[in-house]
Amino acid sequence: LRGVLKRHNRKRPRKPSLGVKFWNVEVREFQLDYSDNPAVSCGIPIGLSWDYLDLDRVRIDEYEESRHDTRVPRHRFMRFGRLDRQQRLLVCLDSGMSPDEIASVTRMCDFAKHQRYESLRPDPAAALGVDGVDSFIDRTAQLFADTLASGKIGAANVVGWVGSWTAGRSRQRSRD
């Protein structure tokens, strides 16, 4: 019986703790600079520069305690913590950017926004499952023929649409 109790009372090896623990917080102050992120409604985008100052190193508990009264809730920051166009412009001028550099970055971001917008526009040929303009024309003609045969629209509507479309297409070819 003693042997059984001894084996039972032995300390079992502890399983390693799985998790992450944080100990210290390094507080850094980054300079603001222009960014290439086009996700601004207008004007030049602002981001963090690579340049920073090391301000402090404290234990995480002390850091959280010191921020408790000054911390802004996320929903409030997302609504009011943004810089408007003029504030972003002042940041860039204060960082030493010239008006020409600011205009160039703004144009670059506007172009990137335009490309993103264009990439979201649906491609009618892709929607029909075709490759190339001629295939698109053939597939569209087949769809009209099928629709006409089903009696859903009249022949005059099909002829009028195809006529106006081909006239526009021939004008486009003459410009090319």
PDB file of C-alpha atoms in Angstrom:
ATOM      1  CA  LEU A   1       0.000   0.000   0.000  1.00  0.00           C
ATOM      2  CA  ARG A   2       2.848   2.400   0.781  1.00  0.00           C
ATOM      3  CA  GLY A   3       4.331   1.881  -2.682  1.00  0.00           C
ATOM      4  CA  VAL A   4       1.028   2.758  -4.300  1.00  0.00           C
ATOM      5  CA  LEU A   5       0.661   5.908  -2.172  1.00  0.00           C
ATOM      6  CA  LYS A   6       4.244   6.970  -2.928  1.00  0.00           C
ATOM      7  CA  ARG A   7       3.638   6.637  -6.659  1.00  0.00           C
ATOM      8  CA  HIS A   8       0.352   8.520  -6.344  1.00  0.00           C
ATOM      9  CA  ASN A   9       1.859  11.399  -4.319  1.00  0.00           C
ATOM     10  CA  ARG A  10       4.767  11.936  -6.693  1.00  0.00           C
ATOM     11  CA  LYS A  11       4.700  15.272  -8.381  1.00  0.00           C
ATOM     12  CA  ARG A  12       3.631  14.956 -11.939  1.00  0.00           C
ATOM     13  CA  PRO A  13       5.702  16.821 -14.462  1.00  0.00           C
ATOM     14  CA  ARG A  14       4.125  20.132 -15.421  1.00  0.00           C
ATOM     15  CA  LYS A  15       3.037  20.611 -18.978  1.00  0.00           C
ATOM     16  CA  PRO A  16       4.642  23.590 -20.655  1.00  0.00           C
ATOM     17  CA  SER A  17       2.397  26.638 -20.733  1.00  0.00           C
ATOM     18  CA  LEU A  18       1.229  27.514 -24.216  1.00  0.00           C
ATOM     19  CA  GLY A  19       0.711  31.214 -24.618  1.00  0.00           C
ATOM     20  CA  VAL A  20       2.302  34.574 -25.018  1.00  0.00           C
ATOM     21  CA  LYS A  21       3.384  36.858 -22.224  1.00  0.00           C
ATOM     22  CA  PHE A  22       4.378  40.485 -22.542  1.00  0.00           C
ATOM     23  CA  TRP A  23       6.782  42.076 -20.130  1.00  0.00           C
ATOM     24  CA  ASN A  24       8.039  45.454 -21.335  1.00  0.00           C
ATOM     25  CA  VAL A  25       6.743  48.145 -23.656  1.00  0.00           C
ATOM     26  CA  GLU A  26       9.107  50.255 -25.725  1.00  0.00           C
ATOM     27  CA  VAL A  27       7.553  53.647 -26.373  1.00  0.00           C
ATOM     28  CA  ARG A  28       8.656  55.277 -29.625  1.00  0.00           C
ATOM     29  CA  GLU A  29       7.627  58.502 -31.266  1.00  0.00           C
ATOM     30  CA  PHE A  30       7.532  58.330 -35.057  1.00  0.00           C
ATOM     31  CA  GLN A  31       7.640  61.290 -37.381  1.00  0.00           C
ATOM     32  CA  LEU A  32       4.800  61.693 -39.868  1.00  0.00           C
ATOM     33  CA  ASP A  33       5.586  61.644 -43.567  1.00  0.00           C
ATOM     34  CA  TYR A  34       3.763  61.183 -46.850  1.00  0.00           C
ATOM     35  CA  SER A  35       2.648  57.688 -47.788  1.00  0.00           C
ATOM     36  CA  ASP A  36       1.886  55.830 -50.993  1.00  0.00           C
ATOM     37  CA  ASN A  37      -1.372  54.374 -49.645  1.00  0.00           C
ATOM     38  CA  PRO A  38      -4.151  55.703 -51.899  1.00  0.00           C
ATOM     39  CA  ALA A  39      -6.911  55.068 -49.338  1.00  0.00           C
ATOM     40  CA  VAL A  40      -7.627  58.745 -48.668  1.00  0.00           C
ATOM     41  CA  SER A  41     -10.721  60.559 -49.899  1.00  0.00           C
ATOM     42  CA  CYS A  42      -8.686  63.480 -51.234  1.00  0.00           C
ATOM     43  CA  GLY A  43      -5.264  65.028 -50.911  1.00  0.00           C
ATOM     44  CA  ILE A  44      -1.971  63.478 -49.973  1.00  0.00           C
ATOM     45  CA  PRO A  45      -1.843  60.357 -47.773  1.00  0.00           C
ATOM     46  CA  ILE A  46       0.097  60.452 -44.501  1.00  0.00           C
ATOM     47  CA  GLY A  47       1.900  57.613 -42.764  1.00  0.00           C
ATOM     48  CA  LEU A  48       4.681  56.963 -40.285  1.00  0.00           C
ATOM     49  CA  SER A  49       8.238  57.730 -41.258  1.00  0.00           C
ATOM     50  CA  TRP A  50      11.042  55.245 -40.641  1.00  0.00           C
ATOM     51  CA  ASP A  51      12.602  57.832 -38.314  1.00  0.00           C
ATOM     52  CA  TYR A  52      11.725  57.593 -34.630  1.00  0.00           C
ATOM     53  CA  LEU A  53      12.869  58.522 -31.159  1.00  0.00           C
ATOM     54  CA  ASP A  54      13.090  55.964 -28.333  1.00  0.00           C
ATOM     55  CA  LEU A  55      11.226  57.624 -25.500  1.00  0.00           C
ATOM     56  CA  ASP A  56      10.822  55.059 -22.762  1.00  0.00           C
ATOM     57  CA  ARG A  57      10.899  51.415 -21.743  1.00  0.00           C
ATOM     58  CA  VAL A  58       8.454  50.421 -19.014  1.00  0.00           C
ATOM     59  CA  ARG A  59       6.700  47.351 -17.697  1.00  0.00           C
ATOM     60  CA  ILE A  60       3.434  46.695 -19.468  1.00  0.00           C
ATOM     61  CA  ASP A  61       1.371  47.001 -16.268  1.00  0.00           C
ATOM     62  CA  GLU A  62       2.781  50.460 -15.575  1.00  0.00           C
ATOM     63  CA  TYR A  63       2.204  51.508 -19.190  1.00  0.00           C
ATOM     64  CA  GLU A  64      -1.439  50.394 -19.212  1.00  0.00           C
ATOM     65  CA  GLU A  65      -2.052  52.079 -15.861  1.00  0.00           C
ATOM     66  CA  SER A  66      -0.595  55.388 -17.092  1.00  0.00           C
ATOM     67  CA  ARG A  67      -2.766  55.281 -20.261  1.00  0.00           C
ATOM     68  CA  HIS A  68      -5.982  54.345 -18.529  1.00  0.00           C
ATOM     69  CA  ASP A  69      -7.404  57.878 -18.340  1.00  0.00           C
ATOM     70  CA  THR A  70      -6.122  59.079 -21.739  1.00  0.00           C
ATOM     71  CA  ARG A  71      -6.965  56.090 -23.928  1.00  0.00           C
ATOM     72  CA  VAL A  72      -9.457  56.907 -26.694  1.00  0.00           C
ATOM     73  CA  PRO A  73     -11.990  54.181 -27.556  1.00  0.00           C
ATOM     74  CA  ARG A  74     -11.478  52.734 -31.049  1.00  0.00           C
ATOM     75  CA  HIS A  75     -14.879  53.794 -32.404  1.00  0.00           C
ATOM     76  CA  ARG A  76     -14.250  57.374 -31.313  1.00  0.00           C
ATOM     77  CA  PHE A  77     -10.731  57.448 -32.774  1.00  0.00           C
ATOM     78  CA  MET A  78     -12.000  56.050 -36.101  1.00  0.00           C
ATOM     79  CA  ARG A  79     -14.533  58.867 -36.291  1.00  0.00           C
ATOM     80  CA  PHE A  80     -12.548  61.842 -34.958  1.00  0.00           C
ATOM     81  CA  GLY A  81      -8.876  60.794 -35.068  1.00  0.00           C
ATOM     82  CA  ARG A  82      -8.362  61.406 -38.765  1.00  0.00           C
ATOM     83  CA  LEU A  83      -6.481  64.263 -40.355  1.00  0.00           C
ATOM     84  CA  ASP A  84      -8.348  66.298 -42.943  1.00  0.00           C
ATOM     85  CA  ARG A  85      -6.805  67.324 -46.263  1.00  0.00           C
ATOM     86  CA  GLN A  86      -5.352  70.608 -44.964  1.00  0.00           C
ATOM     87  CA  GLN A  87      -3.851  68.982 -41.859  1.00  0.00           C
ATOM     88  CA  ARG A  88      -2.132  66.345 -44.032  1.00  0.00           C
ATOM     89  CA  LEU A  89      -0.830  69.087 -46.323  1.00  0.00           C
ATOM     90  CA  LEU A  90       0.653  70.958 -43.336  1.00  0.00           C
ATOM     91  CA  VAL A  91       2.350  67.766 -42.116  1.00  0.00           C
ATOM     92  CA  CYS A  92       4.017  67.375 -45.518  1.00  0.00           C
ATOM     93  CA  LEU A  93       5.105  71.006 -45.693  1.00  0.00           C
ATOM     94  CA  ASP A  94       6.481  70.792 -42.133  1.00  0.00           C
ATOM     95  CA  SER A  95       8.460  67.669 -43.074  1.00  0.00           C
ATOM     96  CA  GLY A  96      10.200  69.658 -45.833  1.00  0.00           C
ATOM     97  CA  MET A  97       8.308  68.499 -48.925  1.00  0.00           C
ATOM     98  CA  SER A  98       8.021  71.014 -51.751  1.00  0.00           C
ATOM     99  CA  PRO A  99       4.647  71.825 -53.317  1.00  0.00           C
ATOM    100  CA  ASP A 100       5.803  70.056 -56.512  1.00  0.00           C
ATOM    101  CA  GLU A 101       6.631  66.881 -54.556  1.00  0.00           C
ATOM    102  CA  ILE A 102       3.242  67.014 -52.834  1.00  0.00           C
ATOM    103  CA  ALA A 103       1.469  67.428 -56.188  1.00  0.00           C
ATOM    104  CA  SER A 104       3.431  64.512 -57.656  1.00  0.00           C
ATOM    105  CA  VAL A 105       2.574  62.157 -54.781  1.00  0.00           C
ATOM    106  CA  THR A 106      -1.075  63.245 -54.912  1.00  0.00           C
ATOM    107  CA  ARG A 107      -1.234  62.498 -58.665  1.00  0.00           C
ATOM    108  CA  MET A 108       0.395  59.113 -58.099  1.00  0.00           C
ATOM    109  CA  CYS A 109      -2.189  58.215 -55.433  1.00  0.00           C
ATOM    110  CA  ASP A 110      -5.080  59.480 -57.574  1.00  0.00           C
ATOM    111  CA  PHE A 111      -3.843  57.249 -60.409  1.00  0.00           C
ATOM    112  CA  ALA A 112      -3.648  54.243 -58.058  1.00  0.00           C
ATOM    113  CA  LYS A 113      -7.204  54.973 -56.828  1.00  0.00           C
ATOM    114  CA  HIS A 114      -8.406  55.103 -60.425  1.00  0.00           C
ATOM    115  CA  GLN A 115      -6.720  51.754 -61.181  1.00  0.00           C
ATOM    116  CA  ARG A 116      -8.394  50.172 -58.138  1.00  0.00           C
ATOM    117  CA  TYR A 117     -11.764  51.532 -59.225  1.00  0.00           C
ATOM    118  CA  GLU A 118     -11.306  50.255 -62.784  1.00  0.00           C
ATOM    119  CA  SER A 119     -10.314  46.805 -61.541  1.00  0.00           C
ATOM    120  CA  LEU A 120     -13.684  46.534 -59.774  1.00  0.00           C
ATOM    121  CA  ARG A 121     -15.709  47.239 -62.930  1.00  0.00           C
ATOM    122  CA  PRO A 122     -17.237  44.095 -64.373  1.00  0.00           C
ATOM    123  CA  ASP A 123     -15.928  42.827 -67.710  1.00  0.00           C
ATOM    124  CA  PRO A 124     -18.937  41.967 -69.909  1.00  0.00           C
ATOM    125  CA  ALA A 125     -16.931  39.477 -71.949  1.00  0.00           C
ATOM    126  CA  ALA A 126     -15.788  37.664 -68.798  1.00  0.00           C
ATOM    127  CA  ALA A 127     -19.381  37.562 -67.527  1.00  0.00           C
ATOM    128  CA  LEU A 128     -20.398  35.752 -70.722  1.00  0.00           C
ATOM    129  CA  GLY A 129     -17.475  33.358 -70.435  1.00  0.00           C
ATOM    130  CA  VAL A 130     -15.816  34.469 -73.669  1.00  0.00           C
ATOM    131  CA  ASP A 131     -12.315  35.451 -74.658  1.00  0.00           C
ATOM    132  CA  GLY A 132     -11.803  38.373 -77.034  1.00  0.00           C
ATOM    133  CA  VAL A 133     -14.059  40.795 -78.889  1.00  0.00           C
ATOM    134  CA  ASP A 134     -15.003  38.471 -81.781  1.00  0.00           C
ATOM    135  CA  SER A 135     -15.996  35.732 -79.379  1.00  0.00           C
ATOM    136  CA  PHE A 136     -17.993  38.303 -77.411  1.00  0.00           C
ATOM    137  CA  ILE A 137     -19.857  39.382 -80.562  1.00  0.00           C
ATOM    138  CA  ASP A 138     -20.607  35.751 -81.498  1.00  0.00           C
ATOM    139  CA  ARG A 139     -21.848  34.912 -78.015  1.00  0.00           C
ATOM    140  CA  THR A 140     -23.975  38.074 -77.826  1.00  0.00           C
ATOM    141  CA  ALA A 141     -25.529  37.349 -81.249  1.00  0.00           C
ATOM    142  CA  GLN A 142     -26.339  33.818 -80.090  1.00  0.00           C
ATOM    143  CA  LEU A 143     -27.973  35.153 -76.928  1.00  0.00           C
ATOM    144  CA  PHE A 144     -30.110  37.545 -78.988  1.00  0.00           C
ATOM    145  CA  ALA A 145     -31.081  34.757 -81.371  1.00  0.00           C
ATOM    146  CA  ASP A 146     -32.070  32.523 -78.436  1.00  0.00           C
ATOM    147  CA  THR A 147     -34.003  35.368 -76.800  1.00  0.00           C
ATOM    148  CA  LEU A 148     -35.774  36.218 -80.062  1.00  0.00           C
ATOM    149  CA  ALA A 149     -36.674  32.563 -80.604  1.00  0.00           C
ATOM    150  CA  SER A 150     -38.124  32.361 -77.098  1.00  0.00           C
ATOM    151  CA  GLY A 151     -40.482  35.253 -77.875  1.00  0.00           C
ATOM    152  CA  LYS A 152     -39.326  37.357 -74.882  1.00  0.00           C
ATOM    153  CA  ILE A 153     -38.562  40.392 -77.070  1.00  0.00           C
ATOM    154  CA  GLY A 154     -39.606  41.405 -80.558  1.00  0.00           C
ATOM    155  CA  ALA A 155     -37.447  41.404 -83.689  1.00  0.00           C
ATOM    156  CA  ALA A 156     -37.675  45.189 -84.012  1.00  0.00           C
ATOM    157  CA  ASN A 157     -36.051  45.613 -80.583  1.00  0.00           C
ATOM    158  CA  VAL A 158     -33.200  43.265 -81.487  1.00  0.00           C
ATOM    159  CA  VAL A 159     -32.602  44.871 -84.888  1.00  0.00           C
ATOM    160  CA  GLY A 160     -32.697  48.378 -83.382  1.00  0.00           C
ATOM    161  CA  TRP A 161     -30.260  47.487 -80.638  1.00  0.00           C
ATOM    162  CA  VAL A 162     -27.843  45.629 -82.923  1.00  0.00           C
ATOM    163  CA  GLY A 163     -28.006  48.465 -85.470  1.00  0.00           C
ATOM    164  CA  SER A 164     -27.174  51.146 -82.929  1.00  0.00           C
ATOM    165  CA  TRP A 165     -24.447  48.983 -81.399  1.00  0.00           C
ATOM    166  CA  THR A 166     -22.768  48.205 -84.729  1.00  0.00           C
ATOM    167  CA  ALA A 167     -22.964  51.872 -85.790  1.00  0.00           C
ATOM    168  CA  GLY A 168     -21.181  52.816 -82.595  1.00  0.00           C
ATOM    169  CA  ARG A 169     -18.641  50.053 -83.164  1.00  0.00           C
ATOM    170  CA  SER A 170     -17.889  51.229 -86.721  1.00  0.00           C
ATOM    171  CA  ARG A 171     -17.408  54.802 -85.441  1.00  0.00           C
ATOM    172  CA  GLN A 172     -14.980  53.439 -82.860  1.00  0.00           C
ATOM    173  CA  ARG A 173     -13.029  51.494 -85.525  1.00  0.00           C
ATOM    174  CA  SER A 174     -12.758  54.607 -87.701  1.00  0.00           C
ATOM    175  CA  ARG A 175     -11.189  56.483 -84.758  1.00  0.00           C
ATOM    176  CA  ASP A 176      -8.640  53.708 -84.248  1.00  0.00           C
TER     177      ASP A 176
END
